[in-house]
Short mmCIF file of C-alpha atoms and ligand atoms in Angstrom, two decimals:
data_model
loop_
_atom_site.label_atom_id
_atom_site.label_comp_id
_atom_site.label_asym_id
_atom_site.label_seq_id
_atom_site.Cartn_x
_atom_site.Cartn_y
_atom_site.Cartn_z
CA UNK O 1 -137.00 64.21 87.55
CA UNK O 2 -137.93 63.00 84.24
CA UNK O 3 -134.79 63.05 82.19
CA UNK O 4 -134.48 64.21 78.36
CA UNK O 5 -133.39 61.25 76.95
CA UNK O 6 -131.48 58.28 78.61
CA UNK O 7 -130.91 54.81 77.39
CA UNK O 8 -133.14 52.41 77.20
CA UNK O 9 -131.26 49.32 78.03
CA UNK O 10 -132.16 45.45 79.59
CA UNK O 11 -131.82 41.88 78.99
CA UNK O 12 -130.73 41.38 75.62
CA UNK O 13 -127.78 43.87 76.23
CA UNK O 14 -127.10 42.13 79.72
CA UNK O 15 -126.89 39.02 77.71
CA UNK O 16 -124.19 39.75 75.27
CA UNK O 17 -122.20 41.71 77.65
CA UNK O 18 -122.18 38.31 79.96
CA UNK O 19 -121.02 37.01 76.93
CA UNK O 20 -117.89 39.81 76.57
CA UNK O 21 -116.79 39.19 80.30
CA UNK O 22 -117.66 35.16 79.32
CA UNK O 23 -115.30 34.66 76.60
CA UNK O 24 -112.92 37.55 78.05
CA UNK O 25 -113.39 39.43 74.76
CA UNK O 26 -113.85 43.23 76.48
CA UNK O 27 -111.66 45.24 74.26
CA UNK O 28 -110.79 46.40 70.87
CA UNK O 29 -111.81 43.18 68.74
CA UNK O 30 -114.55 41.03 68.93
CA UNK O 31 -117.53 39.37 67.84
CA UNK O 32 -120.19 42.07 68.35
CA UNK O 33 -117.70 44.56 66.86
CA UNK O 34 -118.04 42.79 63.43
CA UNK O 35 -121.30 42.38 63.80
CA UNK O 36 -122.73 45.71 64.54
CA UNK O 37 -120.50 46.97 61.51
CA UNK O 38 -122.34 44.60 59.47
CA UNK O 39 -125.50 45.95 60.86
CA UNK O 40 -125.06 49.23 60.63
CA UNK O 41 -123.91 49.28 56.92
CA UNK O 42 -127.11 47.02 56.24
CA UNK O 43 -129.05 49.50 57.87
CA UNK O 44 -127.34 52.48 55.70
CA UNK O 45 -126.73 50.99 52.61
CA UNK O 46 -123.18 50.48 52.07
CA UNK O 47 -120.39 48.46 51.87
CA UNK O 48 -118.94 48.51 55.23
CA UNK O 49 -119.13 50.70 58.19
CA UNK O 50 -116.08 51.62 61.14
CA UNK O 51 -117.32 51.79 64.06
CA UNK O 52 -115.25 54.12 66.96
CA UNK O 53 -115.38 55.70 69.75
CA UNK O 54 -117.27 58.21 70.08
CA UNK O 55 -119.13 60.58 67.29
CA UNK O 56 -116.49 63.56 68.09
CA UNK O 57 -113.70 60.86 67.24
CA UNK O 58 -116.03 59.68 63.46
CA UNK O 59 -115.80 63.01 62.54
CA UNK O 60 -112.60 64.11 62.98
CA UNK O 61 -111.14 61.14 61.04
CA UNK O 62 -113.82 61.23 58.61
CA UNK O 63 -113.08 64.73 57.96
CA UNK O 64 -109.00 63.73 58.38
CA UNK O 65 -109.50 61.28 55.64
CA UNK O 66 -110.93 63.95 53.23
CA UNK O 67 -108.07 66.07 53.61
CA UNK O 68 -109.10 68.63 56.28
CA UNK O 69 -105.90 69.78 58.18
CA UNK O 70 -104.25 73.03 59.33
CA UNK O 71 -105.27 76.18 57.65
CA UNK O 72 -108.24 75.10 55.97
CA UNK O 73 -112.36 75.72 56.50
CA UNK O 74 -114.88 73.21 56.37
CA UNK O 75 -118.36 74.71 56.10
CA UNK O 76 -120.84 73.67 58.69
CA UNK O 77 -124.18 75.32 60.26
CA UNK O 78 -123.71 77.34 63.38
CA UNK O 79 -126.56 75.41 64.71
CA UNK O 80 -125.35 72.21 65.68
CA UNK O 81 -124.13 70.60 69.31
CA UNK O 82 -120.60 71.73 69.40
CA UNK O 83 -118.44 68.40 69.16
CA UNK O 84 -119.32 68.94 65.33
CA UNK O 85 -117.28 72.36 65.25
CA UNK O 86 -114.62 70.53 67.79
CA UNK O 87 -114.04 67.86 65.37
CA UNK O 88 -113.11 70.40 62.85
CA UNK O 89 -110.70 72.15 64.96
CA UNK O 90 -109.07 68.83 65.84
CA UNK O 91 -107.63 68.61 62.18
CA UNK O 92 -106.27 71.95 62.70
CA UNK O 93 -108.99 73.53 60.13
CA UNK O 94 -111.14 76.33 61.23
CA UNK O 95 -114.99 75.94 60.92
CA UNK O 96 -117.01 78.47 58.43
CA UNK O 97 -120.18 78.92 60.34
CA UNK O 98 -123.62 79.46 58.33
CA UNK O 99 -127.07 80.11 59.15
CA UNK O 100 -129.50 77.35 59.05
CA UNK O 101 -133.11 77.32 57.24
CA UNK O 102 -135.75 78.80 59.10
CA UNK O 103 -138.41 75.43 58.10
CA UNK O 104 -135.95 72.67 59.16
CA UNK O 105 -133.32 74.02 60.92
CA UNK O 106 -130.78 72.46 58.97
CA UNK O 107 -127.63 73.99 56.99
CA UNK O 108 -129.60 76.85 54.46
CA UNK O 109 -128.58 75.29 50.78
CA UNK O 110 -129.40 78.76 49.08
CA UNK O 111 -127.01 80.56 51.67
CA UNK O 112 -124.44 77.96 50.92
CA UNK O 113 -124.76 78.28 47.05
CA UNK O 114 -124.32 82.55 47.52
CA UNK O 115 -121.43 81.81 50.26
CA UNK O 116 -119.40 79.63 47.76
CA UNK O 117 -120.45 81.90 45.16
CA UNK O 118 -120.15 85.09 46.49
CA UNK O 119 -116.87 84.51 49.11
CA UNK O 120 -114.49 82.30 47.20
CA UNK O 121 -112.50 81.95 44.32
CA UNK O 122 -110.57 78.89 42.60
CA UNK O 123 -107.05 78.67 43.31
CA UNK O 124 -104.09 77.21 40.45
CA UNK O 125 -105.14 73.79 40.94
CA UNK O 126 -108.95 74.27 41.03
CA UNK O 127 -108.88 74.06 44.93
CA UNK O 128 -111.50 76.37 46.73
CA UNK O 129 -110.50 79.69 48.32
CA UNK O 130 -112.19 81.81 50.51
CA UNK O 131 -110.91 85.42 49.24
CA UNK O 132 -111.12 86.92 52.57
CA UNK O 133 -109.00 84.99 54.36
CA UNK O 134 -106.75 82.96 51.64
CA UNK O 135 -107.78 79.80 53.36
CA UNK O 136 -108.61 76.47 51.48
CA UNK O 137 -112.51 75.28 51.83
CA UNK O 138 -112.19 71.57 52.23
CA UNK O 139 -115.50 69.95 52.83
CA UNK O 140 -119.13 71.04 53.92
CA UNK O 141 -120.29 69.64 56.92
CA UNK O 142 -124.28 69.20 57.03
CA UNK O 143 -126.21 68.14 60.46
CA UNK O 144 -129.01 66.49 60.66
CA UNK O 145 -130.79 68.33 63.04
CA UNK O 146 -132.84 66.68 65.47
CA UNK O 147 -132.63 63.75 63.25
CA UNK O 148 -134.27 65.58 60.60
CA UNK O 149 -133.66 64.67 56.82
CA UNK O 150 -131.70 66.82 54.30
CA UNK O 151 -131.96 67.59 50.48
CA UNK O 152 -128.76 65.51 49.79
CA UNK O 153 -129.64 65.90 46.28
CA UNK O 154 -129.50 69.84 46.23
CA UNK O 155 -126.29 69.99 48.55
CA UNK O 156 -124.63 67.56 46.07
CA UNK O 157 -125.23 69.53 43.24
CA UNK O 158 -123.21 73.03 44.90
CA UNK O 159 -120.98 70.37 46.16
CA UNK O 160 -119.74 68.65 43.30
CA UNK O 161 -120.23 71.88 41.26
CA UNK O 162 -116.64 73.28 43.85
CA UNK O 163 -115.36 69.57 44.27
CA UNK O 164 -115.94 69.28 48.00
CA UNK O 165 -116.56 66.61 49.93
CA UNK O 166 -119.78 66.41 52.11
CA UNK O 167 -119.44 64.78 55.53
CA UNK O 168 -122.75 64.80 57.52
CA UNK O 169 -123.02 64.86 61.05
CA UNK O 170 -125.80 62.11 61.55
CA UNK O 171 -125.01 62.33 65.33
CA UNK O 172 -128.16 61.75 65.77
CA UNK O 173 -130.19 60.47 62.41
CA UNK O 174 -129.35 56.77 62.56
CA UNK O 175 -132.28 55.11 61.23
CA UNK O 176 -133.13 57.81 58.44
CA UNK O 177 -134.12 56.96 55.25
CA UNK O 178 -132.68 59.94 53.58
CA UNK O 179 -129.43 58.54 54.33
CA UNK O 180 -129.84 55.69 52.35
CA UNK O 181 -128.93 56.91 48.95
CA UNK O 182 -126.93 60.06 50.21
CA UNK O 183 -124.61 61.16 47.76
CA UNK O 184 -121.64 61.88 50.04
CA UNK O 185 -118.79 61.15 51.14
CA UNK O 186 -119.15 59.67 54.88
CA UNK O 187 -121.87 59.87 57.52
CA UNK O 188 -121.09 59.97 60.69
CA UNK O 189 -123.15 58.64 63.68
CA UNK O 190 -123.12 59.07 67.76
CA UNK O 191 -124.15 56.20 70.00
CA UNK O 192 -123.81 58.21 73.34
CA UNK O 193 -126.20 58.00 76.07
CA UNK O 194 -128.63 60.32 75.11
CA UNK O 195 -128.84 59.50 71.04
CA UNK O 196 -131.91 57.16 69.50
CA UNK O 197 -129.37 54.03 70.48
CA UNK O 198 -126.20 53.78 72.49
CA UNK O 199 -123.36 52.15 72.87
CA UNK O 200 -122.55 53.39 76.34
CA UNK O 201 -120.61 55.76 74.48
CA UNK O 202 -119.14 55.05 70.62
CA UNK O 203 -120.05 56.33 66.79
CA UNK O 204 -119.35 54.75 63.50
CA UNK O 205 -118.67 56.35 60.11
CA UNK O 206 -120.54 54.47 57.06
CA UNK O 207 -119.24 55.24 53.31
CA UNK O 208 -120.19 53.87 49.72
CA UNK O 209 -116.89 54.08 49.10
CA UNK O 210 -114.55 50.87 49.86
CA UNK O 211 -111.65 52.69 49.32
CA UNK O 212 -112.42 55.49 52.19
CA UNK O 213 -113.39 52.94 54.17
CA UNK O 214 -110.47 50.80 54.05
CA UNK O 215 -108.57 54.08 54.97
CA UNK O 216 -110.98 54.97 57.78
CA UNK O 217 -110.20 51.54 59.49
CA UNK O 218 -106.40 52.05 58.87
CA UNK O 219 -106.97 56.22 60.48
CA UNK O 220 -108.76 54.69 63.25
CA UNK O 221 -106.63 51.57 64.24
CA UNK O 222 -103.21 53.72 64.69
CA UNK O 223 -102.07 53.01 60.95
CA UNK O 224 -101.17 49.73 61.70
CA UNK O 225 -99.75 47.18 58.68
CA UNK O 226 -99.94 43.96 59.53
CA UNK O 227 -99.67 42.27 62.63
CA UNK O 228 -96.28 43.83 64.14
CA UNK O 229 -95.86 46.84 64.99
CA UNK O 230 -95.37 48.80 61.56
CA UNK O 231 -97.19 51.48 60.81
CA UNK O 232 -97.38 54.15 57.90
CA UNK O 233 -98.93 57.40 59.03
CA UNK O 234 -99.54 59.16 62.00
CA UNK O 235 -103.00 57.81 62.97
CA UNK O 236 -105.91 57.33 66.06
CA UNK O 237 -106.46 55.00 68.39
CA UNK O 238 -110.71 55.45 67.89
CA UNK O 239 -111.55 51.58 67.48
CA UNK O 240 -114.76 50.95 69.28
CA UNK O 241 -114.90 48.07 72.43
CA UNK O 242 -116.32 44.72 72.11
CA UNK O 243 -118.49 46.04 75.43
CA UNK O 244 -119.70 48.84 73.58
CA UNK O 245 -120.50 47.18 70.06
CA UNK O 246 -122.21 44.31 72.83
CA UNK O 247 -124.48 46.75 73.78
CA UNK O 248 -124.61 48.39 70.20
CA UNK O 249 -126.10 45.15 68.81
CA UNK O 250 -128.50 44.83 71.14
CA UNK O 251 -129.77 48.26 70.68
CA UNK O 252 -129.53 47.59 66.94
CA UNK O 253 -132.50 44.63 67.11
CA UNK O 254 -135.02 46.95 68.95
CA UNK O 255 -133.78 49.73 66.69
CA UNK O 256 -137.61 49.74 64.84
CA UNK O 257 -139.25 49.85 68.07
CA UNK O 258 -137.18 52.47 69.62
CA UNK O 259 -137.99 54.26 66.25
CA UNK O 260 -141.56 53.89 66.26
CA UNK O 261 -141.70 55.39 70.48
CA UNK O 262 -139.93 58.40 69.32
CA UNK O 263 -142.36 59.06 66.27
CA UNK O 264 -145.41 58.30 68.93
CA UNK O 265 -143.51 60.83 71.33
CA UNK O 266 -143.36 63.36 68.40
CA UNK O 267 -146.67 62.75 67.21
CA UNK O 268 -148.14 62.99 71.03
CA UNK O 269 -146.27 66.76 71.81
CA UNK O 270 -146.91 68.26 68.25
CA UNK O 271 -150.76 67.74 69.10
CA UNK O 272 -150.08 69.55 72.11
CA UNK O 273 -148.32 72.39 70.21
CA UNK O 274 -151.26 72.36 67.91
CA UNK O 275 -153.67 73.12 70.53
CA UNK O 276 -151.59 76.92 71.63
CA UNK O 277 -151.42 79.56 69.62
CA UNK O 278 -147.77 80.12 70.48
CA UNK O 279 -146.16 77.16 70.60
CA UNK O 280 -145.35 74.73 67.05
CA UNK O 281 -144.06 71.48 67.00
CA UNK O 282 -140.26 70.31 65.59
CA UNK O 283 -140.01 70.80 61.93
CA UNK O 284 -140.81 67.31 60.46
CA UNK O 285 -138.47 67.40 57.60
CA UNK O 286 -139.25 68.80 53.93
CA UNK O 287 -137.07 65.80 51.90
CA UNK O 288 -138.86 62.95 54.14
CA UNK O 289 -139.48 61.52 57.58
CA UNK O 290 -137.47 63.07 60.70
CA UNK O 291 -136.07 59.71 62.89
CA UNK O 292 -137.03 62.16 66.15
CA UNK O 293 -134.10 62.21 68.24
CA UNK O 294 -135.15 64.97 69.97
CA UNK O 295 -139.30 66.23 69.96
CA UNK O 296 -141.41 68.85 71.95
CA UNK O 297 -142.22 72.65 71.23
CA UNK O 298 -141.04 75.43 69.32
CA UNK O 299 -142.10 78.65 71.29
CA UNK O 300 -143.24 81.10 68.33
CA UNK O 301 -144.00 84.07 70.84
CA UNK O 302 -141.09 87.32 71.58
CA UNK O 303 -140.71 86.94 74.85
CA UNK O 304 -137.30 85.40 75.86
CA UNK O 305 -138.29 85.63 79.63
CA UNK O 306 -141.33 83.93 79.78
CA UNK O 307 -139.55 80.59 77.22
CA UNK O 308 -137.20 80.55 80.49
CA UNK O 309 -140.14 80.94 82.97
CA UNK O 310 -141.48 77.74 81.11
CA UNK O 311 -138.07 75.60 81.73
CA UNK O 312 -138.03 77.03 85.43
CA UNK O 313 -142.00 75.65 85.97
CA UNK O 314 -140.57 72.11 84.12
CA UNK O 315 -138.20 71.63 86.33
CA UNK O 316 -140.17 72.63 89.47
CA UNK O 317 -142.66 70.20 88.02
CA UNK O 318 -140.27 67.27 88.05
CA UNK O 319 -139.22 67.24 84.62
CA UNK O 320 -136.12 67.82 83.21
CA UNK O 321 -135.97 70.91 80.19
CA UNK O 322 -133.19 73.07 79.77
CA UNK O 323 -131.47 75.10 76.88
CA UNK O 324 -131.02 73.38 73.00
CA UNK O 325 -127.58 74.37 71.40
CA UNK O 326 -126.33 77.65 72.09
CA UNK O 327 -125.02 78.22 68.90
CA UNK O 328 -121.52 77.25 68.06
CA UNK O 329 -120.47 81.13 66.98
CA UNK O 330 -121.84 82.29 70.74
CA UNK O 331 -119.33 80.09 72.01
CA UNK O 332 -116.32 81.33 73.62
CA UNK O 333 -113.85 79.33 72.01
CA UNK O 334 -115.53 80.13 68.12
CA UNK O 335 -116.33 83.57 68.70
CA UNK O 336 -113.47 84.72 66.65
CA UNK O 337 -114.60 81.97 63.26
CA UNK O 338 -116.22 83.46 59.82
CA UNK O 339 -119.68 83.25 60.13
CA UNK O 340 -122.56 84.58 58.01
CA UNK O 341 -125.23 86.75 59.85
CA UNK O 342 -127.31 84.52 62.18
CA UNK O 343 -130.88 85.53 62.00
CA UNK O 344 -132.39 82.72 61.48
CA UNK O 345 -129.81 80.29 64.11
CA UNK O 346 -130.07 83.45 66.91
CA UNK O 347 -134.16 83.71 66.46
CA UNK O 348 -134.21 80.05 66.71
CA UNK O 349 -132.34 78.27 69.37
CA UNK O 350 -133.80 80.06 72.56
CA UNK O 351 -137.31 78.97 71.75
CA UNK O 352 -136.71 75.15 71.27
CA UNK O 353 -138.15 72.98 74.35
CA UNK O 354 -136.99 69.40 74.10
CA UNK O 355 -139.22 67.78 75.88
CA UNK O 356 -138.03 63.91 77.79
CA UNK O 357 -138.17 61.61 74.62
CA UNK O 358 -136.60 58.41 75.81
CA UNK O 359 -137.65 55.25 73.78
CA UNK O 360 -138.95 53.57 77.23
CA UNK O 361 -140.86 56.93 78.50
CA UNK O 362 -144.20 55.98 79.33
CA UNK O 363 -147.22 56.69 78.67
CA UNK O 364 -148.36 58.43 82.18
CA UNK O 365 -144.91 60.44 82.48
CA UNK O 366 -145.57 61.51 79.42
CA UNK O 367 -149.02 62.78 80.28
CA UNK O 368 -147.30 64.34 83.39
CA UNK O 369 -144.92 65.93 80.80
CA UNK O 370 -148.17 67.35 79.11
CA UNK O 371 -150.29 68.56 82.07
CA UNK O 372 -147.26 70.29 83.45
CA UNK O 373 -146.99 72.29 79.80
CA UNK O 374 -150.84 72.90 80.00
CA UNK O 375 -150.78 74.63 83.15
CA UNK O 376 -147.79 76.75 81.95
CA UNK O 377 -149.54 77.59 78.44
CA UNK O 378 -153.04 77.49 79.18
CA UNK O 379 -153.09 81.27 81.39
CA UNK O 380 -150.90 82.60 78.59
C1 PLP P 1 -124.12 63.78 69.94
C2 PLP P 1 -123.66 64.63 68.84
C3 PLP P 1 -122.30 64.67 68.47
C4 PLP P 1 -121.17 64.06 69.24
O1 PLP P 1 -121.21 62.71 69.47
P1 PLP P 1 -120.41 62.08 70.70
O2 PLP P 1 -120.64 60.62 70.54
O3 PLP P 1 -121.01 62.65 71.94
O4 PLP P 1 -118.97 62.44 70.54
C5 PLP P 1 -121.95 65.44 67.35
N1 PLP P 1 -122.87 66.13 66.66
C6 PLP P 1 -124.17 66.13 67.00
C7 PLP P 1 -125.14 66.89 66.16
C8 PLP P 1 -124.61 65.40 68.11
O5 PLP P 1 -125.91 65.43 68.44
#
């Protein structure tokens, strides 16, 4: 079966994980943990990064640092893998759910303007209420879909116009330009197995601010002052492994290359999709370049049964293709959240085909990939 998306891993991350076991250094400090913090917030742009865990474990602190906690919403698109919603739940706050934008996919700026406008009011001390429900809005919580860029302009305009803080789920952007000058709070990245580069399994949380990142590192390293054991909040033990940043850094250095193979992917199944009338490539991003994470078809015809017939007759054919997100309201344990009418998000996720996309796919699986789509599309 050709997978989705798996790591792409050999010698350089064998070598620096010989060098963890070497010089014993396997857990929560080390060498390659500094260093792919340094990395990263070269890469971004800022002053520092924290790397952690996992991406779940970035976004819950990042959104514990900015004051979400029991009782309160943080606005997020409905569209998104469902660890984003999770990590809002963690901090005891409930997610707001919104439909995305029908050309990118990504969190609909106009809706969120008319939401904010239209369903909240300002409380005594200028915090944000939503009216229906008397709960505090406490941050908006953009994805980059697919690795796909956002207007972070735009959404910093509505957000500084209500005072909340923007924390964007870059799960999956790492390497996008448009995060560069982002005017937000934190961005938050994944480095699991199936993301552009991995870690094994890990994220990191990048801020311009030195002051939320000085508190990140305290939320994430259980609150710890000093050297003994004193400590002055209740806090997370989220600190990312020398063995994972090892393999991190390695990934890092062949970060351009594994770039450039997903854009070549991308670039390889939207001529495809150009060729049938019913299918359309992944958006490419209207405020710059998508990073790719994820590329193959968009099915633009009404059928529901025959976009499953196509993932059955992938999967007889060797290669891997199931369902995208099933979107977070669908879900069983969100099914009760505030949500805005879904259109767009339920027209949408049924009829995206990720197609395999790993950094190391070749060439002639990818042409297998291809001829096994032809001989779907081509009699319909
Ligand atoms: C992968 C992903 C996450 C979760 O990251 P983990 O490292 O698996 O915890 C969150 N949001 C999005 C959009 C993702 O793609």
């Amino acid at each position: 079966m050709i997978p989705t998306a798996i790591p792409n891993v050999g010698e350089l991350e064998e070598r620096n994980l010989r060098q963890c076991i070497s010089s014993t250094m396997v857990s929560t400090v080390g060498p390659f943990v500094t260093e792919f913090e340094e990395r990263l917030a070269a890469i971004s742009g800022t002053p520092g990064a924290v790397s952690t865990s996992a991406g779940t474990c970035a976004l819950h602190a990042a959104l514990t640092e900015v004051g979400a906690g029991h009782g309160d919403l943080v606005i997020l698109p409905s569209f998104t893998f469902i660890a984003s919603a999770n990590a809002i739940s963690h901090t005891g706050a409930r997610p707001w759910l919104l439909d995305c934008s029908g050309e990118d996919w990504t969190l609909d700026l106009d809706l969120l303007a008319a939401c904010l406008a239209r369903e909240t009011r300002r409380g005594p001390d200028g915090e944000v209420v939503h009216v229906r429900s008397g709960r505090r809005v406490r941050a908006i919580m953009p994805v980059m879909t697919m690795g796909l860029p956002l207007d972070f302009v735009a959404l910093a305009r509505i957000a500084d116009e209500y005072g909340l803080p923007v924390v964007v789920d870059a799960a999956a952007a790492i390497g996008s330009a448009a995060l560069h000058d982002a005017p937000v709070a934190a961005i938050c990245f994944s480095f699991n197995g199936n993301k552009t580069i991995t870690c094994g399994g890990g994220g990191a949380i990048v801020s311009r601010s030195p002051e939320r990142l000085a508190a990140l590192r305290h939320l994430t390293t259980t609150g710890r002052k000093g050297l003994n054991y004193d400590h002055d909040i209740v806090a997370f033990n989220y600190r990312m492994t020398n063995v994972c940043a090892a393999i991190g850094v390695a990934q890092l250095e062949r970060l351009d290359g594994f770039l450039e193979a997903k854009a070549r992917i991308a670039a390889r199944y939207a001529g495809f999709a150009a060729r049938h009338p019913v299918l359309d490539p992944f958006p490419g991003g209207s405020g710059g370049e998508s990073v790719h994470w994820f590329s193959g078809f968009y099915y633009r015809g009404e059928d529901r049964g025959t976009a499953d017939a196509f993932r059955t007759h992938m999967r007889e054919a060797g290669i891997d293709l199931r369902e995208f997100w099933k979107p977070v309201h669908m879900q069983v344990p969100y099914a009760g959240c505030h949500h805005t009418p879904m259109p767009v998000t339920e027209d949408l996720w049924w009829r995206v085909f990720p197609l395999p996309c790993s950094t190391h796919l070749s060439e002639a699986d990818q042409t297998r990939v291809i001829d096994a789509a032809e001989m779907f599309w081509s009699v319909r």
